[in-house]
Short mmCIF file of C-alpha atoms in Angstrom, two decimals:
data_model
loop_
_atom_site.label_atom_id
_atom_site.label_comp_id
_atom_site.label_asym_id
_atom_site.label_seq_id
_atom_site.Cartn_x
_atom_site.Cartn_y
_atom_site.Cartn_z
CA MET A 7 22.11 -3.49 7.63
CA ALA A 8 19.61 -5.92 6.06
CA PHE A 9 18.87 -7.51 9.44
CA ALA A 10 18.42 -4.11 11.07
CA THR A 11 15.93 -3.13 8.36
CA ARG A 12 14.07 -6.41 8.82
CA MET A 13 13.94 -5.91 12.62
CA TYR A 14 12.48 -2.43 12.15
CA ARG A 15 9.83 -3.69 9.73
CA GLU A 16 8.78 -6.58 11.97
CA ALA A 17 8.72 -4.41 15.10
CA VAL A 18 6.24 -2.09 13.36
CA VAL A 19 4.17 -4.90 11.82
CA TRP A 20 3.88 -6.97 15.02
CA ARG A 21 3.61 -4.05 17.45
CA LYS A 22 0.28 -5.04 18.99
CA ARG A 23 1.36 -8.65 19.60
CA ILE A 24 4.74 -7.56 20.98
CA ASP A 25 3.21 -4.96 23.29
CA HIS A 26 0.66 -7.49 24.54
CA ALA A 27 3.52 -9.77 25.63
CA LEU A 28 5.65 -6.95 27.09
CA ASP A 29 2.73 -5.61 29.08
CA ARG A 30 2.77 -8.73 31.28
CA TYR A 31 6.29 -7.99 32.52
CA VAL A 32 6.37 -4.20 32.82
CA ARG A 33 4.76 -2.83 35.97
CA LYS A 34 3.54 0.46 34.51
CA SER A 35 1.92 1.29 31.20
CA LEU A 36 4.24 0.71 28.25
CA TYR A 37 3.34 4.11 26.89
CA THR A 38 4.70 5.88 29.96
CA LEU A 39 8.16 4.36 29.42
CA ASP A 40 11.02 6.39 28.03
CA PRO A 41 10.83 6.05 24.21
CA ASP A 42 14.35 4.56 24.08
CA VAL A 43 13.37 1.89 26.59
CA LEU A 44 10.19 0.97 24.73
CA CYS A 45 12.09 0.87 21.44
CA SER A 46 14.73 -1.49 22.86
CA LEU A 47 12.08 -3.74 24.40
CA ARG A 48 10.23 -3.99 21.09
CA ILE A 49 13.40 -4.68 19.11
CA GLY A 50 14.41 -7.41 21.53
CA ALA A 51 10.92 -8.91 21.74
CA VAL A 52 10.45 -9.07 17.98
CA GLN A 53 13.65 -11.06 17.67
CA LEU A 54 12.46 -13.50 20.32
CA LEU A 55 8.77 -13.82 19.39
CA VAL A 56 8.81 -13.38 15.60
CA LEU A 57 12.26 -13.78 14.06
CA GLY A 58 13.37 -16.75 16.13
CA THR A 59 16.71 -15.23 17.10
CA PRO A 60 18.48 -17.35 19.77
CA ALA A 61 17.60 -15.94 23.18
CA HIS A 62 21.16 -15.30 24.35
CA ALA A 63 21.98 -13.37 21.16
CA ALA A 64 18.77 -11.32 21.09
CA VAL A 65 18.92 -10.34 24.76
CA SER A 66 22.64 -9.59 25.00
CA ALA A 67 22.79 -7.64 21.72
CA THR A 68 19.72 -5.56 22.58
CA VAL A 69 20.92 -4.76 26.10
CA GLU A 70 24.38 -3.85 24.80
CA ALA A 71 22.93 -1.54 22.16
CA HIS A 72 20.54 0.18 24.60
CA SER A 73 21.66 3.78 24.96
CA SER A 74 21.07 4.36 28.68
CA ARG A 75 23.04 2.42 31.29
CA LYS A 76 20.46 3.44 33.91
CA THR A 77 17.71 1.40 32.27
CA ARG A 78 19.73 -1.51 30.89
CA GLY A 79 18.74 -3.56 33.93
CA LEU A 80 15.05 -3.10 33.14
CA VAL A 81 15.56 -4.02 29.48
CA ASN A 82 17.58 -7.08 30.42
CA ALA A 83 15.08 -8.31 33.02
CA VAL A 84 12.02 -7.92 30.78
CA LEU A 85 13.64 -9.53 27.74
CA ARG A 86 14.81 -12.51 29.77
CA LYS A 87 11.18 -13.07 30.76
CA ILE A 88 10.07 -12.71 27.15
CA ALA A 89 12.67 -15.32 26.18
CA VAL A 90 10.77 -17.97 28.19
CA HIS A 91 7.33 -16.47 27.55
CA THR A 92 4.63 -18.83 26.30
CA GLU A 93 1.90 -17.17 24.27
CA GLU A 94 -1.65 -18.20 25.03
CA LYS A 95 -4.30 -18.40 22.31
CA LEU A 96 -4.75 -14.78 21.26
CA PRO A 97 -7.58 -12.95 19.48
CA LEU A 98 -6.78 -12.52 15.78
CA HIS A 99 -6.29 -8.75 16.02
CA ILE A 100 -3.56 -9.27 18.64
CA MET A 101 -2.04 -12.41 17.16
CA TYR A 102 -1.67 -10.77 13.73
CA SER A 103 -1.29 -7.22 15.02
CA HIS A 104 -4.03 -5.21 13.28
CA PRO A 105 -6.63 -2.68 14.47
CA GLU A 106 -9.37 -4.62 16.27
CA GLU A 107 -12.31 -2.89 14.58
CA LEU A 108 -10.85 -3.52 11.13
CA VAL A 109 -10.27 -7.22 11.88
CA ASN A 110 -13.85 -7.58 13.15
CA ARG A 111 -15.09 -6.00 9.94
CA TRP A 112 -13.06 -8.39 7.77
CA MET A 113 -14.20 -11.41 9.77
CA LYS A 114 -17.81 -10.40 9.23
CA ARG A 115 -17.25 -9.77 5.51
CA TYR A 116 -15.01 -12.71 4.59
CA GLY A 117 -15.43 -15.22 7.41
CA GLY A 118 -12.81 -16.20 9.97
CA SER A 119 -10.56 -18.42 7.85
CA VAL A 120 -10.35 -16.02 4.89
CA ALA A 121 -9.83 -13.04 7.18
CA GLN A 122 -6.97 -14.93 8.84
CA ARG A 123 -5.38 -15.59 5.43
CA LEU A 124 -5.56 -11.87 4.71
CA LEU A 125 -3.91 -11.02 8.04
CA GLU A 126 -1.15 -13.54 7.38
CA TRP A 127 -0.64 -12.07 3.91
CA ASN A 128 -0.38 -8.53 5.27
CA ASN A 129 2.40 -9.54 7.66
CA GLN A 130 4.61 -11.26 5.08
CA PRO A 131 7.67 -9.38 3.77
CA PRO A 132 6.93 -8.67 0.09
CA PRO A 133 9.19 -9.92 -2.69
CA LEU A 134 11.24 -7.48 -4.72
CA GLY A 135 9.90 -7.06 -8.23
CA GLY A 136 9.13 -4.61 -10.98
CA TYR A 137 8.07 -4.07 -14.57
CA ALA A 138 10.65 -4.35 -17.36
CA PHE A 139 10.03 -1.70 -20.02
CA GLY A 140 13.28 -2.68 -21.73
CA ASP A 141 15.36 -5.82 -21.60
CA ILE A 142 14.24 -8.40 -19.05
CA PRO A 143 16.91 -8.66 -16.33
CA ALA A 144 18.72 -12.00 -16.18
CA GLY A 145 18.04 -14.25 -13.23
CA THR A 146 14.48 -13.01 -12.67
CA GLU A 147 11.21 -14.91 -12.60
CA LYS A 148 7.87 -14.10 -14.24
CA GLY A 149 5.13 -12.63 -12.07
CA GLU A 150 1.72 -14.13 -11.43
CA PHE A 151 0.01 -12.50 -14.42
CA LEU A 152 2.34 -10.35 -16.55
CA GLU A 153 5.25 -11.68 -18.61
CA ARG A 154 7.20 -8.45 -18.28
CA TYR A 155 6.70 -8.27 -14.53
CA ARG A 156 9.80 -9.79 -12.98
CA VAL A 157 10.52 -11.03 -9.46
CA MET A 158 14.06 -11.17 -8.10
CA GLY A 159 15.73 -12.22 -4.88
CA ARG A 160 16.76 -9.77 -2.20
CA HIS A 161 20.56 -9.87 -2.14
CA GLY A 162 21.91 -6.69 -0.61
CA ALA A 163 21.52 -3.30 -2.28
CA PHE A 164 19.65 -3.33 -5.58
CA GLN A 165 20.16 -0.85 -8.39
CA PRO A 166 17.32 -1.12 -10.91
CA PRO A 167 18.50 -1.50 -14.48
CA ASP A 168 17.55 1.02 -17.16
CA ASN A 169 13.84 0.98 -18.03
CA PHE A 170 12.94 -1.13 -14.99
CA TYR A 171 10.41 0.25 -12.50
CA ILE A 172 10.15 -1.27 -9.00
CA GLN A 173 6.50 -1.84 -8.06
CA ASP A 174 4.08 -4.58 -7.05
CA GLU A 175 2.52 -6.56 -9.88
CA SER A 176 -0.95 -5.23 -9.08
CA ALA A 177 0.29 -1.66 -9.61
CA ALA A 178 1.79 -2.75 -12.94
CA ILE A 179 -1.54 -4.31 -13.96
CA VAL A 180 -3.39 -1.08 -13.18
CA GLY A 181 -0.80 1.04 -15.00
CA GLN A 182 -0.82 -1.21 -18.05
CA GLY A 183 -4.63 -1.16 -18.15
CA MET A 184 -4.68 2.63 -17.93
CA ALA A 185 -2.22 2.80 -20.83
CA GLU A 186 -4.33 0.43 -22.96
CA LEU A 187 -7.44 2.58 -22.68
CA PRO A 188 -7.72 4.98 -25.65
CA GLY A 189 -6.52 8.57 -25.50
CA VAL A 190 -3.49 10.63 -26.52
CA THR A 191 -4.02 13.59 -24.17
CA VAL A 192 -3.92 12.39 -20.58
CA LEU A 193 -4.52 14.05 -17.22
CA GLU A 194 -3.14 11.89 -14.41
CA ILE A 195 -4.20 12.91 -10.89
CA GLY A 196 -2.39 11.43 -7.88
CA ALA A 197 0.60 10.70 -10.11
CA ALA A 198 3.58 10.54 -7.75
CA PRO A 199 5.92 8.78 -7.42
CA GLY A 200 5.27 7.61 -11.00
CA GLY A 201 4.19 3.97 -10.94
CA LYS A 202 1.31 4.62 -13.34
CA THR A 203 3.17 7.29 -15.31
CA ALA A 204 5.79 4.73 -16.25
CA HIS A 205 3.12 2.84 -18.20
CA LEU A 206 1.44 5.97 -19.62
CA SER A 207 4.70 7.34 -21.02
CA GLY A 208 4.82 6.82 -24.76
CA THR A 209 1.03 6.76 -25.16
CA GLY A 210 0.64 10.50 -25.76
CA PHE A 211 0.89 13.84 -23.96
CA VAL A 212 0.60 13.32 -20.19
CA ILE A 213 0.12 15.95 -17.48
CA SER A 214 0.91 14.32 -14.12
CA VAL A 215 -0.49 16.05 -11.04
CA ASP A 216 0.16 15.43 -7.36
CA ARG A 217 -0.43 17.78 -4.45
CA LYS A 218 2.61 16.64 -2.42
CA ARG A 219 5.83 18.34 -3.49
CA LYS A 220 8.06 15.77 -1.79
CA ARG A 221 6.39 12.96 -3.74
CA MET A 222 6.66 14.95 -6.97
CA ARG A 223 10.40 15.24 -6.45
CA ARG A 224 10.50 11.43 -6.49
CA TRP A 225 8.35 11.52 -9.66
CA ILE A 226 10.89 13.85 -11.30
CA ALA A 227 13.78 11.59 -10.28
CA ASN A 228 11.96 8.63 -11.83
CA ARG A 229 11.18 10.65 -14.95
CA ASP A 230 14.84 11.53 -15.39
CA ARG A 231 15.95 7.92 -14.88
CA MET A 232 13.23 6.41 -17.09
CA ARG A 233 13.30 9.26 -19.68
CA TRP A 234 9.58 10.09 -19.74
CA GLU A 235 9.91 12.79 -22.40
CA ASP A 236 6.17 13.20 -22.97
CA CYS A 237 5.11 13.52 -19.29
CA PHE A 238 5.01 16.84 -17.45
CA PRO A 239 4.74 17.32 -13.65
CA VAL A 240 2.43 19.68 -11.80
CA ALA A 241 2.60 19.97 -7.99
CA ALA A 242 -0.86 21.21 -7.03
CA ASP A 243 -4.19 20.26 -5.50
CA CYS A 244 -6.30 19.03 -8.39
CA SER A 245 -9.33 20.94 -7.08
CA SER A 246 -7.47 24.24 -7.62
CA LEU A 247 -6.55 23.52 -11.25
CA SER A 248 -8.44 24.84 -14.24
CA PHE A 249 -7.54 23.65 -17.74
CA SER A 250 -8.61 25.39 -20.93
CA MET A 251 -8.61 22.03 -22.70
CA LYS A 252 -10.43 18.75 -22.17
CA PHE A 253 -8.56 15.45 -22.12
CA ASP A 254 -9.01 12.16 -23.95
CA LYS A 255 -8.26 10.31 -20.72
CA VAL A 256 -8.47 11.43 -17.10
CA ILE A 257 -7.06 9.17 -14.39
CA VAL A 258 -7.83 9.55 -10.69
CA ASP A 259 -5.52 7.54 -8.45
CA ALA A 260 -7.24 8.53 -5.24
CA PRO A 261 -5.80 8.72 -1.71
CA CYS A 262 -7.17 5.82 0.33
CA THR A 263 -6.80 3.73 3.47
CA ASN A 264 -4.21 1.46 1.76
CA THR A 265 -5.89 -1.67 3.14
CA GLY A 266 -4.92 -3.62 0.01
CA VAL A 267 -1.20 -2.94 0.40
CA TYR A 268 -0.49 -3.44 4.12
CA ARG A 269 2.14 -6.03 3.21
CA ARG A 270 4.16 -3.35 1.43
CA ARG A 271 3.12 -0.22 3.38
CA PHE A 272 3.54 -1.99 6.66
CA ASP A 273 3.01 1.03 8.91
CA ALA A 274 -0.28 2.12 7.26
CA ARG A 275 -2.43 -0.19 9.42
CA TRP A 276 -1.72 1.97 12.47
CA ASN A 277 -3.24 5.00 10.75
CA TRP A 278 -6.55 3.26 10.02
CA SER A 279 -9.78 4.29 11.71
CA VAL A 280 -13.44 4.52 10.76
CA ALA A 281 -13.16 8.31 10.91
CA MET A 282 -10.17 8.26 8.56
CA GLU A 283 -12.06 6.11 6.06
CA GLU A 284 -15.13 8.34 6.20
CA GLU A 285 -12.99 11.42 5.59
CA LEU A 286 -11.25 9.77 2.65
CA VAL A 287 -14.57 8.73 1.10
CA GLN A 288 -15.61 12.39 0.98
CA ILE A 289 -12.29 13.30 -0.66
CA GLN A 290 -12.60 10.45 -3.18
CA ARG A 291 -16.13 11.47 -4.15
CA LYS A 292 -15.10 15.07 -4.74
CA MET A 293 -11.95 14.15 -6.66
CA LEU A 294 -13.82 11.87 -9.04
CA VAL A 295 -16.73 14.26 -9.65
CA ASP A 296 -14.41 17.24 -10.15
CA SER A 297 -12.02 15.33 -12.41
CA ALA A 298 -14.84 14.10 -14.63
CA LYS A 299 -15.34 17.71 -15.78
CA SER A 300 -11.99 17.54 -17.61
CA VAL A 301 -12.98 14.58 -19.83
CA LYS A 302 -13.80 15.48 -23.44
CA PRO A 303 -16.86 13.91 -25.12
CA GLY A 304 -15.94 10.38 -26.17
CA GLY A 305 -13.08 10.34 -23.66
CA VAL A 306 -12.33 7.95 -20.83
CA LEU A 307 -12.35 8.38 -17.05
CA VAL A 308 -10.52 6.00 -14.67
CA TYR A 309 -10.74 5.70 -10.89
CA SER A 310 -8.36 3.56 -8.82
CA THR A 311 -7.38 2.90 -5.21
CA CYS A 312 -5.14 0.48 -3.33
CA SER A 313 -7.95 -0.27 -0.87
CA ILE A 314 -10.07 -3.41 -0.54
CA GLU A 315 -12.87 -1.57 1.27
CA PRO A 316 -16.22 -1.40 -0.58
CA ALA A 317 -16.93 2.13 0.68
CA GLU A 318 -13.84 3.38 -1.18
CA ASN A 319 -14.40 1.30 -4.30
CA SER A 320 -17.84 0.12 -5.42
CA GLY A 321 -19.39 2.69 -3.06
CA ILE A 322 -17.60 5.52 -4.87
CA VAL A 323 -18.62 4.07 -8.24
CA GLN A 324 -22.27 3.99 -7.18
CA PHE A 325 -22.13 7.56 -5.84
CA PHE A 326 -20.56 8.82 -9.08
CA GLU A 327 -22.84 6.97 -11.49
CA GLU A 328 -26.02 8.11 -9.74
CA ARG A 329 -24.98 11.73 -10.38
CA ASN A 330 -23.23 11.43 -13.76
CA LEU A 331 -25.51 9.54 -16.13
CA ALA A 332 -23.51 10.54 -19.22
CA PHE A 333 -20.64 8.31 -18.11
CA GLU A 334 -21.05 4.71 -19.26
CA ARG A 335 -19.04 2.12 -17.37
CA ILE A 336 -16.68 0.04 -19.51
CA PRO A 337 -14.63 -3.01 -18.48
CA PHE A 338 -11.20 -2.14 -17.15
CA PRO A 339 -8.52 -3.87 -19.27
CA ALA A 340 -6.78 -6.42 -17.04
CA PRO A 341 -6.25 -10.18 -16.77
CA GLU A 342 -9.66 -11.85 -16.97
CA ALA A 343 -9.27 -13.60 -13.62
CA LEU A 344 -9.06 -10.21 -11.87
CA VAL A 345 -12.03 -8.48 -13.54
CA THR A 346 -15.47 -8.79 -11.93
CA GLY A 347 -18.78 -9.19 -13.71
CA GLU A 348 -19.34 -5.44 -13.21
CA GLY A 349 -16.17 -4.68 -15.17
CA PHE A 350 -14.08 -3.67 -12.15
CA LEU A 351 -10.48 -4.64 -11.59
CA SER A 352 -10.72 -6.02 -8.05
CA VAL A 353 -7.71 -7.76 -6.50
CA PHE A 354 -8.00 -9.65 -3.21
CA PRO A 355 -4.41 -10.38 -2.10
CA PRO A 356 -4.60 -13.93 -0.66
CA LYS A 357 -6.57 -15.14 -3.69
CA ALA A 358 -4.58 -13.39 -6.42
CA GLY A 359 -1.11 -13.59 -4.86
CA ILE A 360 -0.48 -9.87 -5.44
CA ASP A 361 -1.35 -6.68 -3.57
CA GLY A 362 -4.96 -5.50 -3.38
CA LEU A 363 -6.12 -2.84 -5.83
CA PHE A 364 -9.31 -1.58 -7.45
CA ALA A 365 -10.02 0.21 -10.72
CA ALA A 366 -13.11 1.25 -12.66
CA SER A 367 -13.41 3.02 -16.00
CA TRP A 368 -16.06 4.92 -17.96
CA LYS A 369 -16.62 6.38 -21.42
CA TYR A 370 -18.10 9.88 -21.53
CA ARG A 371 -21.12 10.05 -23.82
CA GLY A 372 -21.55 13.81 -23.46
#
């Protein structure tokens, strides 16, 4: 089961590189093939090109598992050619299997060598880890920055112990920073499945809002397991909500392109486009401006994403501050090495060794 899961992950991650190789040996367009045929070819090719499975095992097992006897000959013939295939020097976007326009953007921003490190990072399987709110599990190792963040090996099925929340260390850093900011009445927007709520629980009265009901069901399951007795779920679009009270702390965990967490959300890269980013920027602007209306005078506002794109991070901050002069930016509480001179939490994965995230915070002087 573990190997099947790994094959699926790698077939998704390396799709562009795999398809580039397959295209040499399939006479017609890959995308006109029967979906079962294309799936079998990708599963076989990822074993041969990425996982290093012995050729005889990868080819025979894939052909045997292929559902249609009519097309087994095609699958067998193509995979045998892939088994002796020699890859030429490939452009980075094909070699590391990312959208071409996004890779070109990163190369321009970071330079070729740093962009390549980011691509390599994105394709690595992430370690299994989480934040220990109770006893630290035996046999675990400390994270990069937080003592209570623990990393463990992947050995079959894992059942998290009581008061242990599975998440990347960067998410734990953001959640812990949000909890450290002052405020006993909290409005948390974009709350599901509960990674930030886990840190906010115990700090006061928390209303946790998310517009996706399916994700809120996961939030409720986590609440029941972790016993968040002071946190209350609301499944709704935040723009449709109207509260009679103002809050000490309002948190906006905005939807984003996920470019900081491609290692963990390995299929998200295939959703990326310039149009998608532009649409999300408009949503992020509106969410932050609308949410700021719920902050009481003297209260705190927080904005966070799991993107590394300036348009979704510093660009949103600039847009907001130009129109909301009563909000004074304050440093986000986080490890010093991750906080910029502007007071932002800004995590670049290859440098920090954890997933990419961004957070900014303000105090309302109204």
